[in-house]
Coordinates of C-alpha atoms (C1' of nucleotides) in Angstrom, one line a residue:
Chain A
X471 CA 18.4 -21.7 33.3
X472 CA 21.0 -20.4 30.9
X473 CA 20.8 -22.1 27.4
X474 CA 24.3 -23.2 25.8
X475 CA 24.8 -20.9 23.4
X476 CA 24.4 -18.1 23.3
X477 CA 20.9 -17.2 21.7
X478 CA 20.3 -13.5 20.3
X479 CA 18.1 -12.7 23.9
X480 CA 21.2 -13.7 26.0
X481 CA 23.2 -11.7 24.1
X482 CA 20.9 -8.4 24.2
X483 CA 20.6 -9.3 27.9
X484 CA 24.4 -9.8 29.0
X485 CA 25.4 -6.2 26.0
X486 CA 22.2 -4.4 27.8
X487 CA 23.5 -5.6 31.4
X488 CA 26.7 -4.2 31.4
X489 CA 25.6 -0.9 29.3
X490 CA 22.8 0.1 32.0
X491 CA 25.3 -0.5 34.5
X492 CA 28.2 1.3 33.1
X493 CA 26.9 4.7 31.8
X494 CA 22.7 4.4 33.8
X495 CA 19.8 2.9 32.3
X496 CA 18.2 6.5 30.9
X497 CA 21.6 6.8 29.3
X498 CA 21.3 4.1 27.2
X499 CA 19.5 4.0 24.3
X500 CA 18.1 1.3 22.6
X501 CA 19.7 1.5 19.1
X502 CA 23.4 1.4 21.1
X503 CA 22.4 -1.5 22.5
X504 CA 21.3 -2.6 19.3
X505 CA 24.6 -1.9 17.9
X506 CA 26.8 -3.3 20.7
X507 CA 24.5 -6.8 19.8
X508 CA 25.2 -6.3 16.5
X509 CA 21.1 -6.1 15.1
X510 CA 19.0 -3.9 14.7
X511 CA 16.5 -2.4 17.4
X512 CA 13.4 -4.3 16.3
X513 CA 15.1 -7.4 16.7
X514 CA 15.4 -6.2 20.9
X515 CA 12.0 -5.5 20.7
X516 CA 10.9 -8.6 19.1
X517 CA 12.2 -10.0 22.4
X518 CA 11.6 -7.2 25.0
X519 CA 8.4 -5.3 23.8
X520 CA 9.2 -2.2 25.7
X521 CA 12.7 -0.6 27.4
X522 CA 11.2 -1.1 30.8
X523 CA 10.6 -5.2 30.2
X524 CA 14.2 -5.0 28.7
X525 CA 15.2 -3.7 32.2
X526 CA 13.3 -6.4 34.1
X527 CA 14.8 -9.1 32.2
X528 CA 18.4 -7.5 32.9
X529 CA 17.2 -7.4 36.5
X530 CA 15.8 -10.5 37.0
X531 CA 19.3 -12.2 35.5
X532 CA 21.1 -10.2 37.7
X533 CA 19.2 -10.7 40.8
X534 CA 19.2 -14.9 39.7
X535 CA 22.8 -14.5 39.2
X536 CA 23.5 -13.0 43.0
X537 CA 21.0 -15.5 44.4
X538 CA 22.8 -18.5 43.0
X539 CA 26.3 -16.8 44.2
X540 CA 25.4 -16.0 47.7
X541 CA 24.0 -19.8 48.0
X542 CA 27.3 -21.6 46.7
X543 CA 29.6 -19.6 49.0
X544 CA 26.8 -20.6 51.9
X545 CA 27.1 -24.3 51.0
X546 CA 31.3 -24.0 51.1
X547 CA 31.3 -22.6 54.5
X548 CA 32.0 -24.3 57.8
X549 CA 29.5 -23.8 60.3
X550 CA 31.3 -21.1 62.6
X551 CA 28.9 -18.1 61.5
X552 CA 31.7 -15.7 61.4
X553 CA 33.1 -17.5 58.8
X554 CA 29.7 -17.6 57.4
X555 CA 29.3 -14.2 56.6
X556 CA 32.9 -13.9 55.6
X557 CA 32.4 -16.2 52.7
X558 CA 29.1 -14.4 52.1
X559 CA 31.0 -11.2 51.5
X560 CA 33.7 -12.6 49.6
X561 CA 31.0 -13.9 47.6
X562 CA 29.0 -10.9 47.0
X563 CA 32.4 -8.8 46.1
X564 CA 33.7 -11.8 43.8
X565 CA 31.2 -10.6 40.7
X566 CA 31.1 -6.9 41.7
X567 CA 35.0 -6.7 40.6
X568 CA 34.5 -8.5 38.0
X569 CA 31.8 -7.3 36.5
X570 CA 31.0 -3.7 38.3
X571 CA 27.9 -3.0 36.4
X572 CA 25.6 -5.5 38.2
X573 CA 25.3 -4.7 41.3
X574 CA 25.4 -0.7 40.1
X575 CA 22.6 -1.5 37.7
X576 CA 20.7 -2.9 40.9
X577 CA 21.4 0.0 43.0
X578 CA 20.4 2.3 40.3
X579 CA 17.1 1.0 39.9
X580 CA 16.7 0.2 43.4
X581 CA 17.1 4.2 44.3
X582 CA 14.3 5.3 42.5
X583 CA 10.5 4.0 43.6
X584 CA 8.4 2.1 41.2
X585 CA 7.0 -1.3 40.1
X586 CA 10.6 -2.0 38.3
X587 CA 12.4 -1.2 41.8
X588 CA 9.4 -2.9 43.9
X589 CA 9.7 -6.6 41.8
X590 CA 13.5 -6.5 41.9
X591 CA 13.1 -6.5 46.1
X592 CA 10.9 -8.9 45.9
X593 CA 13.2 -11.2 44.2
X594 CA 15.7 -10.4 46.7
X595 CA 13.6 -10.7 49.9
X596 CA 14.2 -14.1 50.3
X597 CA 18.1 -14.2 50.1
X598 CA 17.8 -11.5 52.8
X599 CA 15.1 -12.5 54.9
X600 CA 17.3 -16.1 55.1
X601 CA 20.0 -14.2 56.3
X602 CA 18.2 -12.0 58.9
X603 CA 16.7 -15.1 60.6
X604 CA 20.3 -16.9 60.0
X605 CA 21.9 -14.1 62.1
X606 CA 19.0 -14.1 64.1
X607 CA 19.3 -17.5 65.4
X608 CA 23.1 -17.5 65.7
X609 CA 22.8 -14.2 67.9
X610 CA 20.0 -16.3 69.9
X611 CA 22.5 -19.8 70.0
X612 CA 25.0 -16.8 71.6
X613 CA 28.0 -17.6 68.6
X614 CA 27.5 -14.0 67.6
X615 CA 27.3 -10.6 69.6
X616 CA 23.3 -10.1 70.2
X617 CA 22.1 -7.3 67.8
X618 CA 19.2 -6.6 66.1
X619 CA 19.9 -9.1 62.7
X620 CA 17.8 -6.9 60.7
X621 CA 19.5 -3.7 61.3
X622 CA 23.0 -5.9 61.1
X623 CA 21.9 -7.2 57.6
X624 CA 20.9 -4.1 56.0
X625 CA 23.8 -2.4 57.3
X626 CA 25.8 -4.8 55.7
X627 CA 24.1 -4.7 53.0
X628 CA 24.4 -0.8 52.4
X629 CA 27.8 -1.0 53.1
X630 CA 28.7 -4.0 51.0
X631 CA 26.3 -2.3 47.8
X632 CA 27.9 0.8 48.9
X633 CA 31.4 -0.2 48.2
X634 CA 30.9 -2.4 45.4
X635 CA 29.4 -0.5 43.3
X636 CA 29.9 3.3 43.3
X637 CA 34.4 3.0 43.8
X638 CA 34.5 6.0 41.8
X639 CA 33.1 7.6 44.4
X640 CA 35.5 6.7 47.2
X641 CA 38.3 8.3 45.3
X642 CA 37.1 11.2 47.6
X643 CA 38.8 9.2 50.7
X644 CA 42.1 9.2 48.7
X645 CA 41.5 5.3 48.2
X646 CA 41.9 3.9 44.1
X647 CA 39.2 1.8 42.8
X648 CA 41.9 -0.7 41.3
X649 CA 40.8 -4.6 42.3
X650 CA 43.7 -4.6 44.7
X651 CA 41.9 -1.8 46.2
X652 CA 38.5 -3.3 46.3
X653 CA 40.0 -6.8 48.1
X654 CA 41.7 -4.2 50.8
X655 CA 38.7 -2.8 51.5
X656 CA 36.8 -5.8 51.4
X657 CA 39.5 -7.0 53.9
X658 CA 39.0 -4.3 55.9
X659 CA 35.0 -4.9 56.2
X660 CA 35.6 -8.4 57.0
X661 CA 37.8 -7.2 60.3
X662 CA 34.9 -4.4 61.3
X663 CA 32.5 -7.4 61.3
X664 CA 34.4 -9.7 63.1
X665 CA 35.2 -6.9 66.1
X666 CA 31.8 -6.2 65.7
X667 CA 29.6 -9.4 65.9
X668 CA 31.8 -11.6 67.8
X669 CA 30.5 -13.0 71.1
Chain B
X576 CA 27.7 32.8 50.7
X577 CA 23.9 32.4 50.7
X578 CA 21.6 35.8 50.4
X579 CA 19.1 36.5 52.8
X580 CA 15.9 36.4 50.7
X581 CA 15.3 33.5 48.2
X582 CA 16.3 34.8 44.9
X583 CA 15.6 32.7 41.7
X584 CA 18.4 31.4 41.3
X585 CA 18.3 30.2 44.9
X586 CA 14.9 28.8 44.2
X587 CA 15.8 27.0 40.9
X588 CA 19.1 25.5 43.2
X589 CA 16.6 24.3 46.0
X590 CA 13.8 22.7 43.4
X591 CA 16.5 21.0 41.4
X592 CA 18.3 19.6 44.1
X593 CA 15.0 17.8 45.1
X594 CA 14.0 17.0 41.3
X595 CA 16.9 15.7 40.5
X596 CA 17.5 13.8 44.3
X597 CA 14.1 12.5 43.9
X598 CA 13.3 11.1 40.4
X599 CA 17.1 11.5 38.9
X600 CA 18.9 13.6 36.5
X601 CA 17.6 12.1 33.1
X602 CA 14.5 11.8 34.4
X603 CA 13.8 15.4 35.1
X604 CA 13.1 17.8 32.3
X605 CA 13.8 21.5 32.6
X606 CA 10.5 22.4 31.9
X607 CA 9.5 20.3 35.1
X608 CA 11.8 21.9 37.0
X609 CA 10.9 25.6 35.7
X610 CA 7.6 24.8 36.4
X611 CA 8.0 23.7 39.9
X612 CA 9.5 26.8 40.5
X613 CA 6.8 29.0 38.3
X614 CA 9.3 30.4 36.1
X615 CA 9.9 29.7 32.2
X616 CA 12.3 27.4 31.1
X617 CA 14.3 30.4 29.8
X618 CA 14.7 31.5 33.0
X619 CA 16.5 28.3 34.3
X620 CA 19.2 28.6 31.1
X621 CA 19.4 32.1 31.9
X622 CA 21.1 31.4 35.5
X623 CA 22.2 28.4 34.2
X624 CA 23.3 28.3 30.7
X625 CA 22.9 24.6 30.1
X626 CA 21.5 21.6 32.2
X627 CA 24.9 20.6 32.7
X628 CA 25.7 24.3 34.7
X629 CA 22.5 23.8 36.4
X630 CA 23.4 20.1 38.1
X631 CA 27.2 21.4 38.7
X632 CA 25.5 24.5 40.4
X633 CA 23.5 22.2 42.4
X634 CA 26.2 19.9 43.4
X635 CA 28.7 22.6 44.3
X636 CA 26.0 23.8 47.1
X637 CA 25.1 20.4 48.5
X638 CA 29.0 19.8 48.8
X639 CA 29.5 23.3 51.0
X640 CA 26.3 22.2 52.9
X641 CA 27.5 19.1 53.3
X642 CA 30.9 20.6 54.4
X643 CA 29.5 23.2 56.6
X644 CA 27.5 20.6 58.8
X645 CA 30.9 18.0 58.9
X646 CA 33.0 20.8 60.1
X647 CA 30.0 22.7 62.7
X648 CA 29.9 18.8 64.1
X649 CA 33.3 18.5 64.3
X650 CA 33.6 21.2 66.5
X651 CA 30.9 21.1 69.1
X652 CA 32.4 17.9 69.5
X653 CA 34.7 16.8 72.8
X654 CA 38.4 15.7 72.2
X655 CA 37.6 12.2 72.5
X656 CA 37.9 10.5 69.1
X657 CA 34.6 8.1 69.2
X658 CA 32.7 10.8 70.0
X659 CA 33.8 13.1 67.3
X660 CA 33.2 10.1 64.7
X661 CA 30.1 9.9 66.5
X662 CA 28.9 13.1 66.4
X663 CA 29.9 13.7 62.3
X664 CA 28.2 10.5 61.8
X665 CA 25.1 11.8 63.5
X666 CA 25.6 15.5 61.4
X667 CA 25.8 13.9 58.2
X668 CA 22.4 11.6 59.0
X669 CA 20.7 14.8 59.9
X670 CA 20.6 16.2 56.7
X671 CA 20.1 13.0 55.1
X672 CA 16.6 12.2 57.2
X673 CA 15.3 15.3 56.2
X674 CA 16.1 16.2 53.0
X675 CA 16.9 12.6 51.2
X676 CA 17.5 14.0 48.2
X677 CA 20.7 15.3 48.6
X678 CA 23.3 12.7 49.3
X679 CA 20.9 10.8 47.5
X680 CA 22.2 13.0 44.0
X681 CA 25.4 13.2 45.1
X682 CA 25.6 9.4 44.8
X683 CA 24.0 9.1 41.8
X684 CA 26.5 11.7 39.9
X685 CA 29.5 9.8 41.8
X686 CA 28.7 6.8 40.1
X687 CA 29.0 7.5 36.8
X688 CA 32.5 8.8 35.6
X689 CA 32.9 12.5 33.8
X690 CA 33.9 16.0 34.5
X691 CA 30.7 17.0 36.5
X692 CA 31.6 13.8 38.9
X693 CA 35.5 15.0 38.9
X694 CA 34.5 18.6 39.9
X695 CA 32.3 17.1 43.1
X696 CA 35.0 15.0 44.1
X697 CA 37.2 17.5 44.2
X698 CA 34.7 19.2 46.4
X699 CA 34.1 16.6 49.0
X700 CA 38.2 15.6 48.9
X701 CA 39.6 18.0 52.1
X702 CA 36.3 17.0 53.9
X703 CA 37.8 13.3 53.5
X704 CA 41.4 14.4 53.4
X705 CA 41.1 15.7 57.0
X706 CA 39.1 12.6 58.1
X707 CA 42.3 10.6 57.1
X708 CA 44.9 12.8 58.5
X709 CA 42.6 13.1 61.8
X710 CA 42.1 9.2 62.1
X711 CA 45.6 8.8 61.7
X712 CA 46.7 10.8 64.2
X713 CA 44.4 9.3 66.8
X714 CA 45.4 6.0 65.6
X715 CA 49.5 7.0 65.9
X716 CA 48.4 8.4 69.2
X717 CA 47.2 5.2 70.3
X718 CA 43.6 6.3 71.1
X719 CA 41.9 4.7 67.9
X720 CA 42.3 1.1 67.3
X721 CA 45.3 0.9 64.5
X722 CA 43.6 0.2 60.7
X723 CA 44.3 1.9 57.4
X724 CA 43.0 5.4 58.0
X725 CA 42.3 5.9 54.3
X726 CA 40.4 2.8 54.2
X727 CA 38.4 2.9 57.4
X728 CA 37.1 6.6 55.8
X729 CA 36.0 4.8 52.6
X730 CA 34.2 2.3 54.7
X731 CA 32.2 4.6 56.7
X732 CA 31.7 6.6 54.1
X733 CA 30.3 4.1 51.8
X734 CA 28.1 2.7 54.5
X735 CA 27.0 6.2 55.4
X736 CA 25.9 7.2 52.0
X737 CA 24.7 3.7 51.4
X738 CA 21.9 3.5 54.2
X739 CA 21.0 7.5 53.9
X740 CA 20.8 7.8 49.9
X741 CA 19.1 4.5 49.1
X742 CA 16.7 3.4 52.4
X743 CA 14.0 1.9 49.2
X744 CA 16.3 -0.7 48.6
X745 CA 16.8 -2.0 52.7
X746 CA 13.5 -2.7 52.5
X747 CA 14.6 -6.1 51.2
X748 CA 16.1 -6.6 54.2
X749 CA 12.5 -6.6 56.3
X750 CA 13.3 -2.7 57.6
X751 CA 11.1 -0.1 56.8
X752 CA 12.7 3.7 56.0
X753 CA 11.0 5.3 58.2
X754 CA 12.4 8.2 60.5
X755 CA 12.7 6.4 63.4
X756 CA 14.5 3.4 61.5
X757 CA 17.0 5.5 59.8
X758 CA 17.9 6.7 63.9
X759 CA 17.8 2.8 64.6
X760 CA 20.2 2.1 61.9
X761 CA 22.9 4.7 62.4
X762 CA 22.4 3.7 66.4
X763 CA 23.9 0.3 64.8
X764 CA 26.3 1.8 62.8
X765 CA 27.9 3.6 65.5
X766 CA 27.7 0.6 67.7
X767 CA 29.9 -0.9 65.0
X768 CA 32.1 2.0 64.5
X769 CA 33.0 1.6 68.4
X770 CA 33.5 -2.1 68.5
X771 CA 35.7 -2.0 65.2
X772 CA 37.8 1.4 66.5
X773 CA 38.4 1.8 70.3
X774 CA 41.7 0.9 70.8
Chain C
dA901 C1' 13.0 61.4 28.6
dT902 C1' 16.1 58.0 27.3
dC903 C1' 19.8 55.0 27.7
dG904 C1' 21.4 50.8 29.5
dC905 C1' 21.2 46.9 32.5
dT906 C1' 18.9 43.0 34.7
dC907 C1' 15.6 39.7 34.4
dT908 C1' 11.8 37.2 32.4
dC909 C1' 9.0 35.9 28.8
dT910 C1' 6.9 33.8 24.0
dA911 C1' 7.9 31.6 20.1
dC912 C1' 10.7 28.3 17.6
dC913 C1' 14.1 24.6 16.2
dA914 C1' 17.0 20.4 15.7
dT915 C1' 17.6 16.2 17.3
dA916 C1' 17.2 11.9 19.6
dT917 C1' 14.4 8.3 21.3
dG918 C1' 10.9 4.8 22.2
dG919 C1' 7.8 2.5 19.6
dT920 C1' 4.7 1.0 15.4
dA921 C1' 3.8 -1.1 10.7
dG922 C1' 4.8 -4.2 7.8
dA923 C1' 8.0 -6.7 4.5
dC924 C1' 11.2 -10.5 3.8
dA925 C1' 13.7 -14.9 4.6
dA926 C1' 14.1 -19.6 6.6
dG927 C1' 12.4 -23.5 8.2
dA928 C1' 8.8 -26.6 9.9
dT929 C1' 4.3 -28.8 8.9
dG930 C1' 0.3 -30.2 6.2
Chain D
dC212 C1' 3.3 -26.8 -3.1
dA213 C1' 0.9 -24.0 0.3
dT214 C1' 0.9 -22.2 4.8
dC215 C1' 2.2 -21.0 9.3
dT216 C1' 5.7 -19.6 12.7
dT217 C1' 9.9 -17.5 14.1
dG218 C1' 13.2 -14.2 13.8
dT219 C1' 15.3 -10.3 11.6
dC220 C1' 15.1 -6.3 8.9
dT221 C1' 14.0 -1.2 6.6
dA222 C1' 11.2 2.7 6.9
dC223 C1' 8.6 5.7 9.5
dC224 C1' 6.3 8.4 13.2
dA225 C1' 5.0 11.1 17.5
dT226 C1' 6.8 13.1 21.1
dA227 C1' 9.8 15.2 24.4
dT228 C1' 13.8 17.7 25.3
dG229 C1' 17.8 20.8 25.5
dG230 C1' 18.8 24.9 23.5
dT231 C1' 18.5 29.4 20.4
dA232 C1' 16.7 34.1 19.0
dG233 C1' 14.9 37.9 20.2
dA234 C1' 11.3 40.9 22.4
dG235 C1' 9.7 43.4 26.3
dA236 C1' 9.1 44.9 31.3
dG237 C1' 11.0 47.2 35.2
dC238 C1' 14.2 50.4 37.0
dG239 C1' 18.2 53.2 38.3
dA240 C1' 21.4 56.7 36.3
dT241 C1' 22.4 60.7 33.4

DNA sequence: ATCGCTCTCTACCATATGGTAGACAAGATG
DNA sequence: CATCTTGTCTACCATATGGTAGAGAGCGAT
């Protein structure tokens, strides 16, 4: 649903994206987002009336955004299911280098409890209930080792979140958050998956 | 170096390190924190001069906790490389189940750049400096399956940090973060850790 | 007793922030 | 022309927060 141009609410929402991601949403006030936008604050609260609907517009974007992502790199792939969840990855890492605020922004809010946190799952229940009974029947067609699929989806989805978004902190392991870094290690997940689900 | 009665400093350290695990820095005044204590705010800035020295203070004893448990693991461990993995996998959960709020900070201060995030990497780096060199060496010595050492640390501990600091946001993926569950999900994790590693 | 040290307290302040009130300009519509 | 809607602005406010200044209580040492 994104307009051509871009209107004054896509900009606030792409300027107030990034900004929550990169420094934390309490962080950010609404005047420097105002300024990044270039207008003033009562022009972002024409459109968001309050810093929280602000957030659950950013969120909602963001959580559209992965949705439509994770779909297109479903559609590309061949039918072998480890191939499957290979392009899913590759998919999911694709906009985190890019654009590392996202998925941070959606793991910040998502650590804390509260109706902000509770309606961003709910947007992203579907994507993962899809690929818990995806896994599911795959596992049950014996083309991938039998696990439980939802413990194999949310610890891929820690992991994946886990990586993607906090690479400052796994300078500790010696490793350097460069994008060369990030495709290694995205590499690297890809092989742990296939020792770990093939049949 | 802990004293044997609960000064108040220590109780200022334990009652931040939940605060601020629990609801996040920003989010938590000093007066909240003084007051779950039953001090006055002066108190707080007279251990720690600023709310800056307060969250270092914090973070420097969740990293020697966090160090003390790693390293107490490693050692009741046997010689066999899976089960050592498996049994610091299982120390660093422990903590995690029971007091979320720890790992849970340290995450949040990782992902944001600054000194205070520089100071608690350099805390947690011969933790992960010694996971390398010990991976490595079991992988030269041909009893872990051969993969970049530095990057098979980031992944675990991404993964690790991911399920234990941020169980709210699995939820999307139909689990519930309960006690039991988080068991059920490292179960899977070191499941995977086997199938990706034995040689 | 009194000096000095440690620890805690009661005011108080400067600042930043989210949000409100309302004016002003530009079209669109009658 | 008059009026209504949309979008942006300037000015202002109430509040919360991190931090400062300084006083006083308890207590061991001289």
């Amino acid at each position: 649903m994104t307009t051509s141009k871009p209107s004054t609410r896509d900009r606030i929402l792409v300027a107030a994206t990034d900004l929550f991601g990169l420094r934390g949403v309490d962080a950010v006030s609404l005047d420097q987002i105002a300024a990044e936008v270039g207008v003033a604050k009562q022009t972002l609260l024409y459109w968001f009336p309050s810093k929280d609907e602000l957030l659950q517009g950013v969120l909602a974007q963001a959580a559209a955004d992965l949705v439509l992502v994770v779909e297109a790199a479903v559609r590309s792939a061949t039918d072998d299911p480890l191939d499957r969840i290979d392009a899913v990855v590759r998919a999911v890492f694709r906009p985190a280098v890019r654009r590392p605020a996202l998925l941070g922004l959606i793991r910040e809010v998502s650590r804390l409890p509260g109706p902000v946190a509770a309606s961003l799952t709910d947007q992203l229940r579907p994507l993962a209930d899809r690929a818990h009974a995806y896994l599911r029947a795959e596992m049950d067609a014996g083309r991938l080792r039998r696990a439980d699929p939802g413990l194999v989806a949310a610890l891929s989805y820690a992991t994946v979140t886990g990586i993607a978004t906090e690479p400052e902190a796994l300078r500790v392991n010696g490793w350097e958050p460069t994008a060369a870094g990030l495709r290694r290690l995205r590499d690297e997940l890809l092989a742990f998956l296939r020792a770990a689900l093939a049949p």
